[in-house]
mmCIF file of C-alpha atoms in Angstrom:
data_model
loop_
_atom_site.group_PDB
_atom_site.id
_atom_site.type_symbol
_atom_site.label_atom_id
_atom_site.label_comp_id
_atom_site.label_asym_id
_atom_site.label_seq_id
_atom_site.Cartn_x
_atom_site.Cartn_y
_atom_site.Cartn_z
ATOM 1 C CA MET A 1 -23.972 46.391 10.708
ATOM 2 C CA ASN A 2 -22.481 48.492 8.450
ATOM 3 C CA THR A 3 -19.517 46.678 6.205
ATOM 4 C CA GLU A 4 -19.398 49.005 3.759
ATOM 5 C CA ARG A 5 -17.333 52.068 5.290
ATOM 6 C CA THR A 6 -15.082 53.583 3.417
ATOM 7 C CA ASN A 7 -11.232 53.532 4.985
ATOM 8 C CA GLN A 8 -11.889 56.889 6.028
ATOM 9 C CA GLU A 9 -15.309 55.990 7.454
ATOM 10 C CA TRP A 10 -13.202 52.979 9.324
ATOM 11 C CA LEU A 11 -10.788 55.401 10.755
ATOM 12 C CA HIS A 12 -13.030 58.381 11.690
ATOM 13 C CA ASP A 13 -15.913 56.163 13.133
ATOM 14 C CA LEU A 14 -12.806 53.713 15.012
ATOM 15 C CA ASN A 15 -11.177 57.559 16.715
ATOM 16 C CA ALA A 16 -14.065 58.949 17.547
ATOM 17 C CA SER A 17 -15.844 58.442 21.079
ATOM 18 C CA GLY A 18 -19.382 57.120 22.379
ATOM 19 C CA ALA A 19 -21.360 55.149 20.022
ATOM 20 C CA ILE A 20 -20.142 55.410 16.613
ATOM 21 C CA GLN A 21 -16.719 54.064 17.747
ATOM 22 C CA GLU A 22 -18.683 51.701 19.997
ATOM 23 C CA ALA A 23 -20.501 50.036 16.904
ATOM 24 C CA ALA A 24 -17.465 50.839 14.614
ATOM 25 C CA ILE A 25 -15.758 48.137 16.821
ATOM 26 C CA ALA A 26 -18.855 45.660 17.565
ATOM 27 C CA ASP A 27 -18.440 45.814 13.579
ATOM 28 C CA LEU A 28 -14.701 45.293 12.733
ATOM 29 C CA ARG A 29 -14.313 42.484 15.821
ATOM 30 C CA ASP A 30 -17.616 40.507 13.785
ATOM 31 C CA LEU A 31 -15.603 40.776 10.931
ATOM 32 C CA LEU A 32 -12.372 39.678 13.094
ATOM 33 C CA LEU A 33 -14.158 36.801 14.360
ATOM 34 C CA ARG A 34 -15.297 35.771 10.661
ATOM 35 C CA ALA A 35 -11.357 36.233 9.599
ATOM 36 C CA ALA A 36 -10.586 34.037 12.770
ATOM 37 C CA LEU A 37 -13.548 31.691 12.172
ATOM 38 C CA TYR A 38 -12.529 31.141 8.252
ATOM 39 C CA PHE A 39 -8.915 30.430 9.558
ATOM 40 C CA PHE A 40 -9.997 27.774 11.887
ATOM 41 C CA SER A 41 -12.457 26.418 9.240
ATOM 42 C CA ARG A 42 -9.270 25.637 6.570
ATOM 43 C CA ASN A 43 -7.555 24.361 9.114
ATOM 44 C CA LEU A 44 -9.427 21.322 10.888
ATOM 45 C CA SER A 45 -6.917 18.930 11.515
ATOM 46 C CA ASP A 46 -4.870 21.073 13.758
ATOM 47 C CA PHE A 47 -8.113 21.155 16.032
ATOM 48 C CA GLU A 48 -8.500 16.672 16.659
ATOM 49 C CA ARG A 49 -8.146 16.817 20.079
ATOM 50 C CA ASN A 50 -11.329 20.030 20.144
ATOM 51 C CA ASN A 51 -15.107 20.229 20.360
ATOM 52 C CA GLY A 52 -16.444 22.898 18.371
ATOM 53 C CA ASP A 53 -17.050 25.038 21.053
ATOM 54 C CA GLU A 54 -13.639 24.560 22.248
ATOM 55 C CA ILE A 55 -12.529 25.899 18.449
ATOM 56 C CA SER A 56 -15.390 28.565 18.439
ATOM 57 C CA GLN A 57 -14.048 29.387 22.062
ATOM 58 C CA ARG A 58 -10.850 29.795 20.708
ATOM 59 C CA ALA A 59 -12.172 31.938 17.709
ATOM 60 C CA GLU A 60 -13.250 34.687 19.687
ATOM 61 C CA ASP A 61 -10.046 35.034 21.792
ATOM 62 C CA CYS A 62 -8.267 35.249 18.672
ATOM 63 C CA ALA A 63 -10.779 37.932 17.589
ATOM 64 C CA GLN A 64 -10.565 39.991 20.925
ATOM 65 C CA ASP A 65 -6.366 39.827 20.234
ATOM 66 C CA ALA A 66 -7.023 40.566 16.934
ATOM 67 C CA LEU A 67 -9.497 43.956 17.939
ATOM 68 C CA ILE A 68 -6.488 45.106 20.281
ATOM 69 C CA ALA A 69 -3.480 45.031 18.038
ATOM 70 C CA VAL A 70 -6.124 46.622 14.795
ATOM 71 C CA MET A 71 -6.533 49.106 17.581
ATOM 72 C CA ASN A 72 -2.889 49.700 18.900
ATOM 73 C CA HIS A 73 -1.612 49.747 14.749
ATOM 74 C CA LEU A 74 -4.156 52.085 12.709
ATOM 75 C CA SER A 75 -1.881 54.952 12.944
ATOM 76 C CA ASP A 76 0.210 52.569 10.902
ATOM 77 C CA PHE A 77 -2.820 51.634 8.519
ATOM 78 C CA ARG A 78 -1.195 53.356 5.281
ATOM 79 C CA GLY A 79 -3.904 53.407 3.229
ATOM 80 C CA ASP A 80 -2.377 51.000 0.285
ATOM 81 C CA SER A 81 -5.542 48.073 0.627
ATOM 82 C CA LYS A 82 -9.013 48.102 2.132
ATOM 83 C CA PHE A 83 -8.793 48.585 5.263
ATOM 84 C CA THR A 84 -10.773 45.370 6.543
ATOM 85 C CA THR A 85 -7.750 43.574 4.131
ATOM 86 C CA TRP A 86 -5.194 45.341 6.400
ATOM 87 C CA ALA A 87 -7.506 44.420 9.916
ATOM 88 C CA TYR A 88 -8.303 41.106 8.623
ATOM 89 C CA LYS A 89 -4.151 39.824 8.829
ATOM 90 C CA PHE A 90 -3.851 40.177 12.405
ATOM 91 C CA ALA A 91 -6.897 37.508 12.992
ATOM 92 C CA ILE A 92 -5.818 35.407 10.502
ATOM 93 C CA ASN A 93 -2.117 36.061 11.885
ATOM 94 C CA ILE A 94 -2.954 35.243 15.478
ATOM 95 C CA ALA A 95 -5.530 32.406 14.848
ATOM 96 C CA LEU A 96 -3.038 30.266 12.757
ATOM 97 C CA MET A 97 -0.693 30.911 15.850
ATOM 98 C CA ALA A 98 -3.232 29.557 18.106
ATOM 99 C CA ALA A 99 -4.130 26.367 15.493
ATOM 100 C CA ARG A 100 -0.755 25.536 15.134
ATOM 101 C CA ARG A 101 -0.431 25.903 19.263
ATOM 102 C CA GLU A 102 -3.506 23.194 18.935
ATOM 103 C CA ARG A 103 -1.901 21.015 16.786
ATOM 104 C CA TRP A 104 1.781 20.507 18.688
ATOM 105 C CA LYS A 105 0.456 20.879 22.357
ATOM 106 C CA GLY A 106 2.272 18.729 24.725
ATOM 107 C CA VAL A 107 4.933 17.604 21.605
ATOM 108 C CA SER A 108 8.443 17.790 22.865
ATOM 109 C CA LEU A 109 10.545 19.756 20.040
ATOM 110 C CA ASP A 110 13.450 18.920 21.938
ATOM 111 C CA ALA A 111 13.393 15.291 20.564
ATOM 112 C CA LEU A 112 13.005 16.937 16.743
ATOM 113 C CA ALA A 113 16.137 19.200 17.542
ATOM 114 C CA SER A 114 19.066 18.306 15.641
ATOM 115 C CA SER A 115 22.488 16.633 17.406
ATOM 116 C CA SER A 116 25.667 17.746 16.304
ATOM 117 C CA GLU A 117 26.307 13.886 15.027
ATOM 118 C CA GLY A 118 24.467 11.646 12.282
ATOM 119 C CA ASP A 119 22.896 11.420 9.842
ATOM 120 C CA PHE A 120 20.566 14.747 9.059
ATOM 121 C CA LEU A 121 19.710 14.033 5.444
ATOM 122 C CA GLY A 122 19.251 10.155 5.734
ATOM 123 C CA PRO A 123 16.302 10.161 6.474
ATOM 124 C CA MET A 124 15.257 12.169 3.731
ATOM 125 C CA LEU A 125 17.056 10.870 0.768
ATOM 126 C CA GLN A 126 16.433 6.991 1.155
ATOM 127 C CA ASP A 127 13.562 7.369 -0.719
ATOM 128 C CA HIS A 128 15.608 8.113 -4.029
ATOM 129 C CA SER A 129 19.238 7.200 -3.524
ATOM 130 C CA ASN A 130 17.035 3.346 -4.337
ATOM 131 C CA GLY A 131 16.924 2.682 -8.484
ATOM 132 C CA ALA A 132 19.098 5.241 -9.043
ATOM 133 C CA ALA A 133 21.731 5.279 -11.986
ATOM 134 C CA PRO A 134 25.463 4.416 -10.352
ATOM 135 C CA GLU A 135 26.482 8.356 -11.527
ATOM 136 C CA GLU A 136 23.402 9.958 -10.802
ATOM 137 C CA ALA A 137 23.380 7.765 -7.045
ATOM 138 C CA ALA A 138 27.587 9.179 -6.953
ATOM 139 C CA MET A 139 26.254 13.244 -7.589
ATOM 140 C CA GLN A 140 23.640 12.676 -5.120
ATOM 141 C CA GLY A 141 25.262 11.618 -2.416
ATOM 142 C CA GLU A 142 27.817 14.374 -3.242
ATOM 143 C CA VAL A 143 25.392 16.838 -3.031
ATOM 144 C CA ARG A 144 24.454 15.144 0.455
ATOM 145 C CA ARG A 145 27.622 15.675 2.239
ATOM 146 C CA ILE A 146 28.351 18.941 0.817
ATOM 147 C CA ILE A 147 24.873 20.052 2.219
ATOM 148 C CA GLN A 148 25.993 17.605 5.649
ATOM 149 C CA ASP A 149 28.990 19.250 5.985
ATOM 150 C CA VAL A 150 27.835 22.838 5.581
ATOM 151 C CA ILE A 151 24.852 21.903 8.329
ATOM 152 C CA LYS A 152 27.570 20.427 10.736
ATOM 153 C CA HIS A 153 30.566 22.885 10.394
ATOM 154 C CA ASP A 154 29.439 25.964 9.286
ATOM 155 C CA LEU A 155 26.349 26.589 11.448
ATOM 156 C CA THR A 156 25.645 27.570 14.581
ATOM 157 C CA ASP A 157 24.160 24.514 17.074
ATOM 158 C CA LYS A 158 20.865 26.641 17.031
ATOM 159 C CA GLN A 159 20.636 26.784 13.497
ATOM 160 C CA ARG A 160 20.672 22.988 13.049
ATOM 161 C CA ASP A 161 18.442 22.891 15.234
ATOM 162 C CA VAL A 162 15.797 24.998 13.315
ATOM 163 C CA ILE A 163 16.615 23.494 10.436
ATOM 164 C CA SER A 164 16.154 19.896 11.655
ATOM 165 C CA MET A 165 12.462 21.345 13.222
ATOM 166 C CA VAL A 166 11.574 23.412 10.432
ATOM 167 C CA VAL A 167 12.167 21.983 7.780
ATOM 168 C CA PHE A 168 13.301 17.843 8.239
ATOM 169 C CA ASN A 169 10.261 17.400 10.698
ATOM 170 C CA GLU A 170 8.266 20.186 9.847
ATOM 171 C CA VAL A 171 7.190 21.743 13.208
ATOM 172 C CA PRO A 172 5.383 25.359 12.404
ATOM 173 C CA LEU A 173 7.524 28.501 12.467
ATOM 174 C CA ASP A 174 5.272 30.024 15.418
ATOM 175 C CA GLU A 175 6.291 26.553 17.720
ATOM 176 C CA VAL A 176 9.998 27.196 17.147
ATOM 177 C CA VAL A 177 9.650 30.585 17.676
ATOM 178 C CA ARG A 178 7.552 29.522 21.327
ATOM 179 C CA HIS A 179 10.004 26.959 21.592
ATOM 180 C CA PHE A 180 13.261 29.273 21.450
ATOM 181 C CA GLY A 181 11.144 32.563 23.160
ATOM 182 C CA THR A 182 12.465 34.565 20.220
ATOM 183 C CA ASN A 183 10.734 35.678 17.405
ATOM 184 C CA ARG A 184 9.548 34.746 13.857
ATOM 185 C CA ASN A 185 12.030 37.195 12.251
ATOM 186 C CA ALA A 186 14.784 35.544 14.200
ATOM 187 C CA VAL A 187 13.752 31.830 13.276
ATOM 188 C CA TYR A 188 13.237 33.267 9.511
ATOM 189 C CA LYS A 189 16.723 34.962 9.882
ATOM 190 C CA MET A 190 18.499 31.804 10.860
ATOM 191 C CA LEU A 191 16.708 29.455 8.441
ATOM 192 C CA HIS A 192 18.129 32.290 5.991
ATOM 193 C CA ASP A 193 21.560 31.952 6.641
ATOM 194 C CA ALA A 194 21.784 28.484 6.570
ATOM 195 C CA ARG A 195 20.326 28.210 2.992
ATOM 196 C CA ARG A 196 22.624 31.291 1.721
ATOM 197 C CA LYS A 197 25.584 28.899 3.049
ATOM 198 C CA ILE A 198 24.362 25.636 1.344
ATOM 199 C CA LYS A 199 23.798 27.791 -1.772
ATOM 200 C CA SER A 200 27.357 29.211 -1.625
ATOM 201 C CA SER A 201 28.792 25.977 -0.803
ATOM 202 C CA LEU A 202 27.061 24.131 -3.645
ATOM 203 C CA GLN A 203 27.721 26.794 -6.186
ATOM 204 C CA GLU A 204 31.805 26.860 -5.348
ATOM 205 C CA HIS A 205 31.123 23.117 -5.624
ATOM 206 C CA GLY A 206 30.422 23.370 -9.369
ATOM 207 C CA PHE A 207 26.458 22.046 -8.390
ATOM 208 C CA GLU A 208 23.639 23.998 -10.466
ATOM 209 C CA ILE A 209 20.326 24.136 -9.228
ATOM 210 C CA GLY A 210 18.606 22.448 -12.149
ATOM 211 C CA GLU A 211 21.190 19.766 -12.331
ATOM 212 C CA MET A 212 20.049 18.834 -8.181
ATOM 213 C CA LEU A 213 16.244 19.358 -8.712
ATOM 214 C CA GLY A 214 16.873 16.326 -11.480
ATOM 215 C CA LEU A 215 19.059 13.995 -9.880
ATOM 216 C CA PHE A 216 16.231 14.013 -6.593
ATOM 217 C CA GLY A 217 13.471 13.447 -9.132
ATOM 218 C CA SER A 218 12.233 17.224 -9.266
ATOM 219 C CA SER A 219 10.659 18.661 -12.203
ATOM 220 C CA GLY A 220 11.663 21.671 -11.611
ATOM 221 C CA MET B 1 6.807 12.992 1.475
ATOM 222 C CA LYS B 2 10.055 12.747 2.523
ATOM 223 C CA SER B 3 11.791 13.462 -0.687
ATOM 224 C CA ASN B 4 9.044 16.012 -1.129
ATOM 225 C CA ARG B 5 10.144 17.409 0.959
ATOM 226 C CA PHE B 6 13.857 17.778 0.553
ATOM 227 C CA GLU B 7 12.536 19.388 -3.062
ATOM 228 C CA ARG B 8 11.153 21.654 -2.036
ATOM 229 C CA TRP B 9 14.236 22.404 0.652
ATOM 230 C CA LEU B 10 16.643 22.538 -2.160
ATOM 231 C CA HIS B 11 14.369 24.918 -4.114
ATOM 232 C CA ASN B 12 14.287 27.377 -1.268
ATOM 233 C CA ILE B 13 17.822 27.041 -0.913
ATOM 234 C CA HIS B 14 18.148 27.916 -5.451
ATOM 235 C CA ASN B 15 15.744 30.657 -4.753
ATOM 236 C CA THR B 16 17.870 31.787 -1.711
ATOM 237 C CA GLN B 17 18.641 35.946 -1.864
ATOM 238 C CA ASP B 18 21.797 37.795 -0.055
ATOM 239 C CA GLU B 19 18.527 39.810 0.695
ATOM 240 C CA GLU B 20 15.142 38.855 1.932
ATOM 241 C CA LEU B 21 12.287 40.337 3.601
ATOM 242 C CA SER B 22 11.785 39.597 7.129
ATOM 243 C CA CYS B 23 8.473 38.065 8.116
ATOM 244 C CA SER B 24 7.566 41.360 9.909
ATOM 245 C CA GLU B 25 8.249 43.615 6.397
ATOM 246 C CA CYS B 26 5.974 40.707 4.979
ATOM 247 C CA PHE B 27 3.200 41.550 7.596
ATOM 248 C CA ASP B 28 3.647 44.984 6.279
ATOM 249 C CA LEU B 29 3.036 44.756 2.711
ATOM 250 C CA VAL B 30 0.809 41.473 2.932
ATOM 251 C CA SER B 31 -2.415 43.596 2.679
ATOM 252 C CA HIS B 32 -1.011 45.132 -0.376
ATOM 253 C CA PHE B 33 -0.164 42.420 -2.229
ATOM 254 C CA VAL B 34 -3.032 41.144 -1.924
ATOM 255 C CA GLU B 35 -5.272 43.775 -2.688
ATOM 256 C CA VAL B 36 -2.684 44.219 -5.744
ATOM 257 C CA GLU B 37 -3.312 40.525 -6.807
ATOM 258 C CA LEU B 38 -7.622 40.583 -6.795
ATOM 259 C CA SER B 39 -7.403 44.076 -8.677
ATOM 260 C CA GLY B 40 -6.110 41.694 -11.226
ATOM 261 C CA THR B 41 -2.780 43.013 -11.134
ATOM 262 C CA ASP B 42 0.501 40.389 -11.479
ATOM 263 C CA PRO B 43 1.930 41.388 -7.226
ATOM 264 C CA VAL B 44 4.987 39.433 -8.665
ATOM 265 C CA VAL B 45 5.934 42.256 -10.854
ATOM 266 C CA LYS B 46 5.033 45.180 -8.600
ATOM 267 C CA MET B 47 6.262 43.529 -5.385
ATOM 268 C CA PRO B 48 8.522 40.765 -6.203
ATOM 269 C CA GLU B 49 10.203 40.640 -2.381
ATOM 270 C CA VAL B 50 7.576 39.696 -1.141
ATOM 271 C CA LYS B 51 6.719 36.785 -3.323
ATOM 272 C CA GLN B 52 10.316 35.439 -2.721
ATOM 273 C CA HIS B 53 9.551 35.895 1.028
ATOM 274 C CA LEU B 54 6.206 34.086 0.936
ATOM 275 C CA ASP B 55 8.098 31.041 -1.128
ATOM 276 C CA GLN B 56 9.902 30.864 1.475
ATOM 277 C CA CYS B 57 8.337 30.943 4.935
ATOM 278 C CA PRO B 58 5.568 28.490 5.034
ATOM 279 C CA ALA B 59 3.820 30.305 7.652
ATOM 280 C CA CYS B 60 3.828 33.948 6.040
ATOM 281 C CA ARG B 61 2.576 31.705 2.517
ATOM 282 C CA ALA B 62 -0.579 30.347 5.170
ATOM 283 C CA GLU B 63 -1.394 33.713 6.317
ATOM 284 C CA TYR B 64 -1.386 35.231 2.690
ATOM 285 C CA GLU B 65 -3.395 32.724 1.158
ATOM 286 C CA THR B 66 -5.866 32.993 3.760
ATOM 287 C CA LEU B 67 -6.250 36.632 3.586
ATOM 288 C CA ARG B 68 -6.738 36.035 -0.014
ATOM 289 C CA ASP B 69 -9.438 33.663 -0.426
ATOM 290 C CA PHE B 70 -11.392 35.388 2.896
ATOM 291 C CA GLN B 71 -10.650 39.042 0.564
ATOM 292 C CA ARG B 72 -11.830 37.939 -2.588
ATOM 293 C CA LEU B 73 -15.039 35.730 -0.779
ATOM 294 C CA GLU B 74 -15.667 40.141 0.535
ATOM 295 C CA ASN B 75 -15.052 41.398 -2.573
ATOM 296 C CA GLU B 76 -17.239 39.635 -4.062
ATOM 297 C CA GLY B 77 -20.329 39.968 -1.287
ATOM 298 C CA LYS B 78 -20.269 36.138 -0.300
ATOM 299 C CA LEU B 79 -18.532 36.512 3.055
ATOM 300 C CA PRO B 80 -19.775 34.143 5.230
ATOM 301 C CA SER B 81 -21.581 34.934 8.633
ATOM 302 C CA VAL B 82 -20.385 33.859 12.091
ATOM 303 C CA ASP B 83 -23.283 31.320 11.851
ATOM 304 C CA ASP B 84 -21.921 29.633 9.055
ATOM 305 C CA LEU B 85 -18.686 29.165 9.873
ATOM 306 C CA GLN B 86 -19.835 28.114 13.226
ATOM 307 C CA ASP B 87 -21.499 25.256 11.627
ATOM 308 C CA LEU B 88 -18.497 24.866 9.832
ATOM 309 C CA ILE B 89 -16.076 23.916 12.552
ATOM 310 C CA HIS B 90 -18.820 21.765 14.850
#
């Protein structure tokens, strides 16, 4: 196997025909398979219900999908990294989605979405409200109230659901994407818009982040 | 655990920018970001917007960390073979 190609050689060989292209594709596929297996080997907890052969097959599938993605995007490669670095990211991206899918298979995300009522932050903060000095506890309560008000009144139902899933229940972004039939950019934008609104509201109420992090026990 | 999650979120809220890269934009740039980092240059200086997104997005961050570590192995001539990796998952 020749993994020592320069970027230009990779592009030349992959765009060639016949034996040259076949060899380059075989080499690339081997590298993409290694990238997928490497991701899986670091995330075995996502595969608690799978045996080694099944994980191995998932990696093969990811490598094949990544190979297709790389070939379809060859013209996008700008040469600002090694070709292989650029190609690996496709395999790793596809492997991450596959791994998270395995982990969350069978979990009802509807149950992890929010309702428009209720105390969103209560479960997250109850550990910290115990033992705080009265003044601190009051400020914690104020921060909590402000954040909760924004979530309740300034976010859309969908934004609330996404916050509940991703922030409060640590559902992977790609599972939320799958649940809503959307894409990563759209979910990220919902989270970004929600953060902006909360940040703005906290600032309007005179809270600085250092103060808040101190309140909730973080050293920053 | 739960309070750590909340603290992380407060950090994320604090570090929120009016304009942030989308996940697709981050995906386009992350291989360059890794290349800069592995060359010994601080990528945050050159590409702060990528670092900002990686700090906010756990999915993109997980991909970046894997890409960086995998590419580092390749640069060091230590890329594991398919057989080595198969052994790890079996």
